[in-house]
Amino acid sequence: MANKQFKAESKRLLDLMINSIYTHKEIFLRELISNASDATDKLYYNAMKEGKTGITRDSLPIELTLDKANRRFIIEDHGCGMTAEEMENNLGTIAHSGSLAFKNENEKQDDIDIIGQFGVGFYAAFMVAKHVEVVSRAAGSDEANRWESDGADGYTVAPCEKAENGTKIVLTIKDNTENENYDEFLEPYRIQGLVKKYSDYIRYPIKMDMTRSRMKEKPADAGDDYKPEWEEYTENETLNSMVPIWKKSKKELKDEDYNSFYTQKFYDYQPPLCHIHSSVEGAVTYTAMLFIPSHAPMDYYTKDYEKGLQLYSNGVLIMDKCADLLPDHFSFVHGMVDTADLSLNISREMLQHDRHLKAIAQSLEKKIKSELLKMQKDKREDYEKFWAAFGRQIKYGAYVEYGAHKELLQDLLMYHSSTEDKLVSLAEYASRMKEDQKYIYYACGETIDKIKLLPVMETLSDKGYEVLCMDDSIDEFCVKMLAKYNDKEFKSIADADLGLDSEDEKEEIKKLSEDNKDVLEALGKALGRKVLDTDAYIETHTGFTPEQLITMQGESAFRTHETEAVRELGSAFGAIVATGGGAVLHEENYAPLHQNGVIFWLRRDLDKLERDGRPLSRAGNLNAMYEMREKRYLRFADYIIDNNRSLEDTVEDIRKVIL
């Protein structure tokens, strides 16, 4: 029998189908099962329309058979089947879809979920098969036909025998190559896994023989030394669930059902904090089932984490991680969306970006926020668990993209309260603000305990002002991006002007520390030079002493302020610039200090060093600190001055060098 040629530039187009459109070879099974489901749906729908009885979905299985010896994979349905003409149209013309035509003819029917649209899914079989045979008999016909092809070279159609209506597809699986293992598509457990992954919610039972093991029954005459024996047996099993949980009525489901689905589906050992089960009809129609986890995955705050919801189209998995359905700030959400209102691309592995997808994403974002606010109000303990796991992501979401999402997320934010000694929302803080309070006060530091020890905290507390304590590195960025909440500006307690009514209080907070004031004044007077102190500069511009800054923000933050002061004061000509001993720790401080003069190291015995107001000196080992810094002092200094003598002697030694 002569081969017939495919229509529509067969060889080129079929090569495209096989080699380019589908990324993963395993997709062939999803496509063939979807085609079988469509054919069965057509038969079921027509039977219902004609008033036939006795036909149920359970009586119309899709049957899978593996023949390892002959390298054959067989899928058979009991659907509408095809005539010889339909074989020519559906299998001989690439991109002709009988399913799409049927769907268009019956688009107003509710109980019909036709999956196929493009007429190319069948050809995915050639990704794994070197020969494809299709035997089909149309419902209501006594004739059957066999379609066969080895690929792009063409096909044959000939009459044959088939006992009942439906379609049987026989794939002769390719031989293994150096780079490809095709044997996997002849392994029962691999096929079972693919059915669960892609076709678990096909509405007809997908059956296949599975080999199991069981213990043999103990013989009646067995003695005490009897050892149990095992045997293998074969059982025809249904591989799919058929009815997805999200299509069940909410009244049927309990929390245990949702939790069980979540832990099994998303491989979590803990139940979720809450679930969202939503069905929407309107401009876009979809069903969603979302879950808020109780803890963050180990890779959540890494670049390896992949966000996204499972996306189904009429119960068939299209994408395992559809990132477009979730904004980054809600990337922790697990779940799925099932809809038919999407423009899929030809392979159904990816989506065409359209308004329907965006509409679903926007709707889900609102539902997630609403559920989190409800949890914050009604289940505070659960919300605090959520905040501990994912609070940083919410703060990051409010900060990025120049605060584009801050209005959406600000009510979800939580911070430790100085007065309540617990986490509070911005709304709760605002509700307790005093009538005369101008700002929402906040403080940033390494830990909550250290923040509470700040002197300014006592001042604000005495006035009855609540302070939001922030110990996360992103907190200050987030708050500065927010700028306001309920028309009240945020104000850091590190600011020089805290908006306090009393001038005495302002002066108290801004008060300068003049460490070694006598020494500096004497040196300046003797040399006739202006004295500039980096510590005094820092305190003037931040409102805090070096000790307070180190306690509140850590040494690293203080050193940043110090470098800024050195850069600013080093440009002064004819002045004396006094720095702390730690200025040598930043190499970039050398150039601005040296640009207009020379650098002196006033070397003093360790037991004579002043420790008051010096938190690093008090807390650390001075000998170890000195050993670490000595080489840097030597590298920085142009001159070393002995500072163990009287003030007058020290000043005179410096004067001699300069003059």
XYZ file of C-alpha atoms in Angstrom:
659
model
C 0.000 0.000 0.000
C 1.442 3.329 -1.104
C 2.086 5.960 1.516
C -0.119 9.016 1.516
C 1.624 12.286 2.143
C 0.702 14.567 4.982
C -0.911 17.804 3.969
C 0.417 21.231 4.841
C 4.154 20.910 4.093
C 4.233 17.614 5.927
C 7.890 16.877 6.471
C 8.903 20.361 7.547
C 5.853 20.903 9.730
C 5.965 17.493 11.371
C 9.653 17.925 12.117
C 8.653 21.131 13.869
C 5.983 19.315 15.868
C 8.389 16.645 17.030
C 11.587 18.575 17.615
C 10.690 22.165 18.471
C 7.243 22.684 19.936
C 7.505 20.374 22.956
C 10.351 20.697 25.448
C 9.878 17.457 27.355
C 9.256 14.102 25.714
C 7.019 12.999 28.589
C 4.405 15.460 27.318
C 3.316 12.873 24.722
C 1.332 10.988 27.382
C -0.561 14.092 28.487
C -1.496 14.845 24.874
C -2.684 11.345 24.047
C -4.718 11.054 27.254
C -6.257 14.479 26.602
C -7.239 13.354 23.092
C -8.767 10.170 24.526
C -10.663 12.238 27.092
C -11.997 14.553 24.366
C -13.184 11.571 22.290
C -14.902 10.080 25.326
C -16.482 13.444 26.182
C -17.973 13.640 22.683
C -19.535 10.189 23.039
C -20.801 10.946 26.567
C -22.263 14.284 25.552
C -24.013 12.908 22.467
C -25.455 10.029 24.544
C -26.830 12.495 27.089
C -28.276 14.665 24.332
C -29.999 11.655 22.780
C -31.390 10.526 26.132
C -29.456 7.262 26.295
C -29.233 5.645 29.719
C -26.744 3.327 31.346
C -23.680 5.305 30.262
C -21.555 6.678 33.099
C -18.092 8.133 33.191
C -16.850 5.106 35.158
C -17.995 2.836 32.324
C -15.783 4.661 29.819
C -12.214 4.063 30.991
C -9.026 5.080 29.226
C -6.831 1.969 29.247
C -3.023 1.891 29.164
C -1.016 -1.239 28.325
C 2.750 -1.746 28.414
C 4.346 -4.487 26.285
C 8.031 -4.410 27.179
C 8.934 -7.448 25.071
C 7.777 -5.756 21.872
C 8.547 -2.187 23.080
C 4.909 -1.189 22.645
C 2.897 1.406 24.548
C -0.864 1.169 23.999
C -3.600 3.651 24.923
C -7.224 2.834 24.193
C -10.449 4.719 24.764
C -14.132 3.869 24.283
C -15.109 7.223 22.863
C -16.645 8.391 19.627
C -13.916 6.927 17.397
C -13.164 8.056 13.827
C -14.316 7.156 10.354
C -11.801 6.778 7.507
C -12.613 10.326 6.401
C -12.107 11.677 9.926
C -8.766 9.885 10.105
C -7.745 11.664 6.915
C -8.877 15.020 8.310
C -7.657 14.644 11.888
C -4.470 12.608 11.434
C -3.562 13.329 7.846
C -3.861 17.088 8.148
C -1.540 18.587 10.709
C -3.127 21.315 12.866
C -6.682 20.233 12.055
C -8.569 19.840 15.316
C -11.768 17.861 15.455
C -11.969 18.666 19.172
C -11.905 22.378 18.498
C -14.668 22.058 15.931
C -16.813 20.074 18.366
C -16.104 22.592 21.120
C -17.150 25.486 18.921
C -20.361 23.721 17.947
C -21.294 23.109 21.578
C -19.646 26.025 23.349
C -22.720 26.842 25.430
C -22.875 23.452 27.131
C -21.751 23.423 30.752
C -20.871 19.771 31.163
C -18.344 19.485 28.388
C -14.627 20.135 28.890
C -12.918 19.699 25.552
C -9.155 20.036 26.004
C -7.689 19.838 22.489
C -7.596 22.989 20.352
C -4.714 22.865 17.946
C -4.704 19.443 16.338
C -0.999 18.894 16.974
C -0.942 17.041 20.302
C -1.227 13.625 18.642
C 2.079 14.163 16.820
C 3.905 14.397 20.144
C 3.785 10.592 19.979
C 6.589 10.688 17.414
C 8.945 12.143 20.026
C 9.090 8.703 21.666
C 7.767 6.354 18.966
C 9.414 5.139 15.750
C 6.096 3.757 14.513
C 2.516 4.790 15.360
C -0.575 2.720 14.657
C -4.108 4.029 15.194
C -7.075 1.657 15.023
C -10.462 3.363 15.283
C -14.142 2.612 14.875
C -16.681 5.405 14.915
C -19.716 5.106 17.211
C -22.681 3.816 15.247
C -20.504 2.361 12.464
C -19.672 -1.272 11.671
C -16.425 -0.330 9.953
C -12.992 0.193 11.443
C -9.779 1.548 9.940
C -6.080 1.437 10.696
C -3.835 4.481 10.302
C -0.066 3.864 10.355
C 2.975 6.063 10.049
C 6.704 6.115 10.712
C 6.761 9.886 10.762
C 7.137 12.621 8.191
C 7.484 10.272 5.231
C 3.737 9.738 5.177
C 0.985 7.399 6.330
C -1.416 4.667 5.251
C -5.113 4.122 5.971
C -6.724 0.731 5.470
C -9.849 -1.119 6.660
C -9.484 -3.479 9.614
C -11.458 -5.231 12.332
C -12.348 -3.736 15.729
C -14.989 -5.191 18.037
C -16.350 -1.914 19.468
C -16.249 1.837 19.011
C -13.320 3.866 20.216
C -9.674 4.390 19.331
C -6.603 2.313 20.064
C -3.170 3.864 19.608
C -0.109 1.621 19.533
C 3.304 3.268 19.894
C 6.425 1.295 19.054
C 8.896 2.972 21.378
C 12.236 4.095 20.010
C 15.439 2.273 20.896
C 17.699 3.863 23.483
C 20.504 6.100 22.291
C 23.639 7.396 23.964
C 21.788 10.542 25.054
C 18.196 9.337 25.398
C 16.619 6.633 27.530
C 13.300 5.630 25.982
C 12.916 2.555 28.194
C 11.446 4.795 30.897
C 8.207 5.015 28.899
C 7.773 1.259 29.264
C 8.065 1.299 33.059
C 4.717 1.092 34.919
C 5.737 3.335 37.832
C 7.079 6.009 35.494
C 3.815 6.029 33.558
C 1.852 6.085 36.802
C 3.837 9.134 37.909
C 3.212 10.968 34.634
C -0.515 10.305 34.857
C -0.590 11.713 38.404
C 1.426 14.725 37.308
C -0.424 15.762 34.167
C -3.739 13.916 33.966
C -4.772 13.218 37.535
C -8.045 15.097 37.097
C -9.183 13.714 33.762
C -12.849 12.871 34.415
C -12.635 9.286 33.168
C -10.755 6.485 34.941
C -7.273 5.873 33.523
C -6.526 2.198 34.123
C -3.400 0.098 33.844
C -2.152 -3.253 35.136
C 0.247 -2.760 38.040
C 2.467 -5.457 39.520
C 2.421 -5.600 43.311
C 3.891 -7.855 45.986
C 2.079 -9.571 48.813
C 2.773 -12.140 51.475
C 1.567 -15.627 50.665
C -0.997 -17.159 52.973
C 0.657 -19.341 55.606
C 0.000 -23.041 54.935
C -2.104 -24.770 57.539
C 0.566 -27.436 58.130
C 3.473 -24.986 58.384
C 5.795 -25.576 61.297
C 7.337 -23.117 63.751
C 10.317 -22.671 61.429
C 8.086 -21.358 58.621
C 9.467 -18.320 56.870
C 7.028 -15.957 55.150
C 7.047 -16.086 51.392
C 6.147 -13.330 48.972
C 4.532 -13.399 45.584
C 3.899 -10.940 42.819
C 0.431 -10.326 41.459
C -1.099 -8.081 38.853
C -4.003 -5.767 39.531
C -5.778 -3.418 37.142
C -5.698 -0.075 38.944
C -7.159 3.358 38.378
C -4.217 5.747 38.237
C -6.003 9.101 38.461
C -8.177 10.847 41.043
C -10.693 12.030 38.406
C -12.468 14.640 40.525
C -10.168 17.409 41.770
C -10.757 18.648 45.281
C -11.195 22.227 44.060
C -14.261 21.211 42.024
C -15.998 19.791 45.062
C -18.453 21.877 47.022
C -16.958 23.750 49.976
C -19.698 22.224 52.124
C -18.285 18.763 51.399
C -14.788 19.654 52.537
C -13.305 19.947 56.010
C -10.028 21.503 57.139
C -8.562 18.007 57.267
C -9.326 17.531 53.564
C -7.587 20.768 52.610
C -4.607 20.017 54.857
C -4.226 16.498 53.488
C -4.350 17.775 49.914
C -1.752 20.433 50.696
C 0.771 18.187 52.467
C 0.575 15.536 49.757
C 0.495 17.874 46.772
C 3.220 20.233 47.907
C 5.338 17.809 49.926
C 5.134 19.756 53.177
C 5.344 18.021 56.529
C 3.307 20.733 58.264
C -0.267 21.793 57.499
C -0.770 25.300 56.115
C -1.791 28.253 58.257
C -4.856 28.776 56.100
C -6.400 28.008 52.726
C -8.306 30.036 50.138
C -10.869 28.181 48.024
C -12.367 30.480 45.451
C -14.553 30.076 42.369
C -14.989 33.139 40.177
C -17.321 33.641 37.243
C -17.547 36.716 35.101
C -15.173 38.452 32.723
C -12.767 35.651 33.537
C -13.801 32.325 35.045
C -11.513 30.248 37.235
C -11.262 28.130 40.350
C -8.352 28.598 42.725
C -7.133 26.814 45.806
C -4.342 28.632 47.607
C -2.407 27.872 50.777
C -0.343 30.034 53.161
C 2.487 27.817 54.493
C 3.345 27.772 58.178
C 7.082 27.987 57.527
C 9.469 29.077 54.805
C 11.146 26.438 52.616
C 14.871 26.112 53.195
C 15.654 27.753 49.858
C 12.990 30.458 50.066
C 15.342 33.395 50.547
C 17.784 32.170 47.910
C 18.033 32.689 44.163
C 17.159 29.029 43.656
C 13.585 29.420 44.902
C 11.015 29.304 42.130
C 7.641 30.896 42.739
C 4.400 30.094 40.967
C 1.066 28.318 41.112
C 0.113 25.122 39.340
C -1.964 26.000 36.311
C -4.626 23.629 34.986
C -6.843 23.918 31.962
C -9.979 21.824 32.462
C -8.178 19.582 34.928
C -5.056 19.056 32.781
C -1.773 20.378 34.170
C -0.362 23.036 31.860
C 2.385 24.510 34.035
C 3.779 23.354 37.343
C 5.059 26.831 38.285
C 3.180 29.652 36.639
C 5.102 32.660 37.988
C 2.815 35.205 36.338
C -0.020 34.292 38.688
C 1.821 35.536 41.794
C 3.516 38.855 42.545
C 6.938 38.606 44.154
C 5.668 39.863 47.508
C 3.303 36.882 47.713
C 5.739 34.353 46.260
C 5.395 32.144 49.355
C 1.845 31.096 48.392
C 1.315 27.518 47.164
C -1.683 26.329 45.219
C -3.317 25.929 41.851
C -5.617 27.626 39.387
C -7.937 25.829 36.977
C -9.434 27.763 34.069
C -10.408 27.379 30.459
C -10.186 31.115 29.776
C -6.548 31.203 28.673
C -4.834 31.591 25.350
C -2.391 28.699 25.441
C 0.376 28.427 22.915
C 0.382 25.520 20.522
C 2.304 23.149 22.828
C 0.360 24.008 25.990
C 3.657 23.978 27.864
C 3.632 27.750 28.112
C 1.100 30.538 28.091
C 0.351 33.326 25.740
C 0.413 36.455 27.851
C -3.060 37.894 27.717
C -5.521 39.958 29.738
C -7.163 36.852 31.227
C -3.961 35.791 32.950
C -3.417 39.302 34.286
C -7.016 39.480 35.491
C -6.654 36.205 37.411
C -3.368 37.378 38.966
C -4.897 40.673 40.120
C -7.898 38.892 41.613
C -5.684 36.427 43.478
C -3.501 39.224 44.868
C -6.562 40.878 46.449
C -7.795 37.559 47.878
C -4.403 36.774 49.428
C -4.155 40.194 51.069
C -7.719 39.921 52.374
C -7.025 36.500 53.903
C -3.822 37.714 55.561
C -5.598 40.716 57.083
C -8.315 38.415 58.351
C -5.691 36.181 59.925
C -3.982 39.218 61.461
C -7.242 40.242 63.099
C -8.805 36.913 64.086
C -5.879 34.479 64.415
C -3.056 36.588 65.736
C -0.856 33.696 66.794
C -1.025 32.210 63.286
C -0.277 35.577 61.743
C 2.800 36.012 63.899
C 3.999 32.598 62.684
C 3.434 33.810 59.158
C 5.262 37.068 59.898
C 8.264 35.248 61.362
C 8.520 33.176 58.185
C 7.631 35.681 55.473
C 7.619 39.170 57.022
C 10.868 40.082 55.303
C 9.285 39.318 51.921
C 6.370 41.651 52.667
C 8.785 44.419 53.684
C 10.840 43.838 50.566
C 7.681 44.025 48.474
C 6.783 47.393 49.973
C 10.274 48.731 49.234
C 11.095 47.521 45.695
C 9.957 49.122 42.460
C 10.106 52.534 44.125
C 7.306 51.624 46.496
C 4.806 50.679 43.802
C 3.129 48.168 46.135
C 3.438 49.995 49.438
C -0.238 50.986 49.586
C -1.231 47.345 49.106
C 1.176 45.952 51.697
C 1.477 48.563 54.431
C -1.372 47.164 56.554
C 0.341 43.780 56.635
C 3.518 45.171 58.217
C 4.292 44.348 61.849
C 6.897 45.776 64.215
C 7.813 45.390 67.877
C 6.200 48.030 70.062
C 8.146 49.771 72.819
C 4.995 50.099 74.942
C 3.067 46.928 74.139
C 6.151 44.696 74.154
C 4.776 42.705 71.221
C 4.314 42.925 67.473
C 1.820 45.546 66.344
C 0.512 46.675 62.974
C 0.745 50.240 61.709
C -3.019 50.539 62.071
C -2.793 49.513 65.735
C 0.029 51.985 66.349
C -1.918 54.797 64.666
C -5.013 54.073 66.747
C -3.017 54.714 69.958
C -1.197 57.884 68.868
C -1.535 60.885 71.212
C -3.481 63.855 69.925
C -0.406 66.073 69.944
C 1.871 63.450 68.363
C 3.315 64.676 65.079
C 5.184 61.546 63.912
C 5.244 57.778 63.919
C 8.481 57.131 65.798
C 10.765 54.223 64.956
C 14.210 53.030 65.964
C 16.586 50.696 64.130
C 19.229 48.583 65.788
C 20.899 45.208 66.013
C 18.404 43.784 68.531
C 15.191 44.859 70.214
C 16.896 44.744 73.618
C 19.647 47.122 72.503
C 17.141 49.517 70.986
C 15.239 49.697 74.279
C 18.425 50.770 76.095
C 18.883 53.893 73.973
C 18.697 57.093 76.069
C 16.253 58.679 73.643
C 13.803 55.843 74.213
C 13.415 56.931 77.827
C 12.768 60.501 76.762
C 10.047 59.470 74.321
C 8.578 57.043 76.822
C 8.297 59.818 79.423
C 6.198 61.775 76.947
C 3.979 58.739 76.385
C 5.144 58.161 72.798
C 5.202 54.639 71.367
C 8.244 53.635 69.287
C 8.359 50.923 66.626
C 11.519 48.895 67.202
C 13.109 47.483 64.037
C 15.942 44.954 64.020
C 15.902 43.778 60.402
C 18.387 45.255 57.924
C 15.627 46.074 55.433
C 13.383 47.859 57.944
C 14.781 51.349 57.531
C 14.678 51.142 53.740
C 11.083 49.994 53.903
C 9.982 52.743 56.291
C 11.718 55.461 54.296
C 9.934 54.225 51.189
C 6.597 54.309 52.995
C 7.320 57.868 54.168
C 3.830 58.200 55.675
C 0.987 56.177 57.108
C -2.452 57.762 57.540
C -0.867 61.125 56.706
C 1.574 60.772 59.608
C 5.260 60.907 58.719
C 7.696 58.328 59.990
C 10.449 59.782 62.177
C 13.626 57.970 63.190
C 14.670 58.614 66.778
C 18.178 59.073 65.353
C 17.046 62.339 63.748
C 18.289 65.534 65.351
C 14.822 67.043 65.572
C 12.239 64.640 66.905
C 9.465 67.212 66.949
C 9.396 67.416 70.716
C 7.662 70.429 72.186
C 10.267 71.307 74.763
C 13.433 73.097 73.638
C 15.198 71.645 76.654
C 14.350 68.165 75.431
C 15.592 68.999 71.954
C 18.833 70.268 73.420
C 19.182 67.172 75.550
C 18.918 64.878 72.522
C 21.204 67.040 70.334
C 23.752 67.676 73.125
C 27.325 67.376 71.912
C 29.972 65.241 73.600
C 33.319 67.037 73.852
C 35.733 64.148 74.560
C 39.136 65.483 75.502
C 37.853 69.009 75.088
C 40.692 70.476 77.177
C 43.346 68.779 75.087
C 41.874 69.936 71.795
C 41.356 73.501 72.986
C 44.917 73.691 74.279
C 46.326 72.370 71.026
C 44.232 74.729 68.932
C 45.194 77.738 71.083
C 48.895 76.891 70.985
C 48.945 76.472 67.240
C 46.419 79.138 66.366
C 44.335 76.632 64.466
C 40.636 75.700 64.396
C 39.918 72.277 65.941
C 37.511 69.890 64.155
C 36.480 66.645 65.884
C 34.986 63.749 63.833
C 33.049 62.473 66.863
C 31.543 65.915 67.423
C 30.711 66.163 63.712
C 28.919 62.812 63.799
C 26.922 63.763 66.866
C 25.933 67.096 65.353
C 24.612 65.428 62.193
C 22.979 62.367 63.745
C 21.922 63.549 67.180
C 23.737 60.638 68.816
C 27.099 60.142 70.461
C 29.428 57.505 68.997
C 28.558 55.291 71.954
C 24.843 55.553 71.230
C 25.324 54.873 67.533
C 27.458 51.798 68.163
C 24.951 50.470 70.691
C 22.022 51.163 68.371
C 23.359 50.365 64.911
C 26.619 48.467 65.478
C 30.239 49.393 64.870
C 30.022 48.960 61.099
C 27.294 51.613 60.803
C 29.295 53.964 63.029
C 32.371 53.537 60.833
C 30.323 54.589 57.832
C 29.362 57.813 59.631
C 33.015 58.271 60.632
C 34.267 57.958 57.046
C 31.738 60.575 55.950
C 32.994 62.928 58.700
C 36.642 62.371 57.722
C 35.860 63.101 54.077
C 34.049 66.317 54.975
C 36.472 67.642 57.622
C 39.634 66.584 55.764
C 38.984 69.215 53.112
C 39.381 72.021 55.670
C 42.653 73.968 55.227
C 44.715 75.067 58.190
C 42.601 73.167 60.764
C 43.336 70.423 63.271
C 41.212 67.327 62.617
C 40.877 64.976 65.580
C 39.708 61.392 64.971
C 39.105 58.339 67.086
C 41.662 55.561 67.012
C 39.450 53.403 64.851
C 39.635 55.759 61.854
C 42.607 53.743 60.568
C 40.344 50.717 60.035
C 39.066 52.187 56.771
C 41.842 52.659 54.227
C 39.829 55.309 52.354
C 40.248 57.641 55.358
C 43.959 58.171 54.643
C 43.675 60.382 51.556
C 41.284 63.035 52.972
C 43.288 63.222 56.224
C 46.587 63.617 54.419
C 45.506 65.976 51.630
C 46.096 69.259 53.509
C 48.738 68.350 56.032
C 50.426 65.641 58.086
C 49.067 62.911 60.303
C 50.125 62.508 63.937
C 49.756 59.375 66.008
C 49.387 60.360 69.658
C 50.623 57.123 71.196
C 49.551 56.507 74.772
C 50.022 53.556 77.137
C 46.962 51.309 77.216
C 46.447 51.610 80.961
C 46.146 55.390 80.599
C 43.478 55.391 77.897
C 40.072 56.885 78.688
C 37.277 54.283 78.575
C 34.212 56.328 79.498
C 32.061 56.841 76.410
C 34.151 54.284 74.535
C 32.010 51.138 74.173
C 34.558 49.259 72.108
C 37.316 49.922 74.640
C 35.063 48.803 77.483
C 33.809 45.695 75.776
C 36.945 44.501 74.015
C 40.460 43.419 74.887
C 42.614 46.510 74.483
C 45.824 44.544 73.938
C 44.237 42.549 71.122
C 42.722 45.724 69.631
C 46.122 47.457 69.742
C 47.926 44.550 68.081
C 45.363 44.590 65.278
C 45.628 48.343 64.707
C 49.351 49.007 65.288
C 50.459 48.349 61.701
C 47.677 50.590 60.417
C 48.737 53.395 62.774
C 52.293 53.118 61.478
C 51.112 53.159 57.865
C 48.905 56.218 58.399
C 51.157 58.314 60.637
C 53.754 60.804 59.390
C 54.838 61.440 62.988
C 54.507 59.574 66.287
C 54.078 61.685 69.413
C 54.477 60.329 72.954
C 51.232 61.205 74.734
C 52.095 59.825 78.180
C 53.437 63.157 79.461
C 51.761 66.389 80.367
C 49.389 68.223 78.089
C 51.923 71.012 77.636
C 54.694 68.611 76.583
C 52.458 66.893 74.021
C 51.346 70.201 72.539
C 54.949 71.483 72.370
C 56.137 68.384 70.479
C 53.423 68.844 67.878
C 54.144 72.590 67.600
C 57.829 71.929 66.912
C 56.995 69.632 63.991
C 54.509 72.003 62.408
C 56.435 75.217 62.969
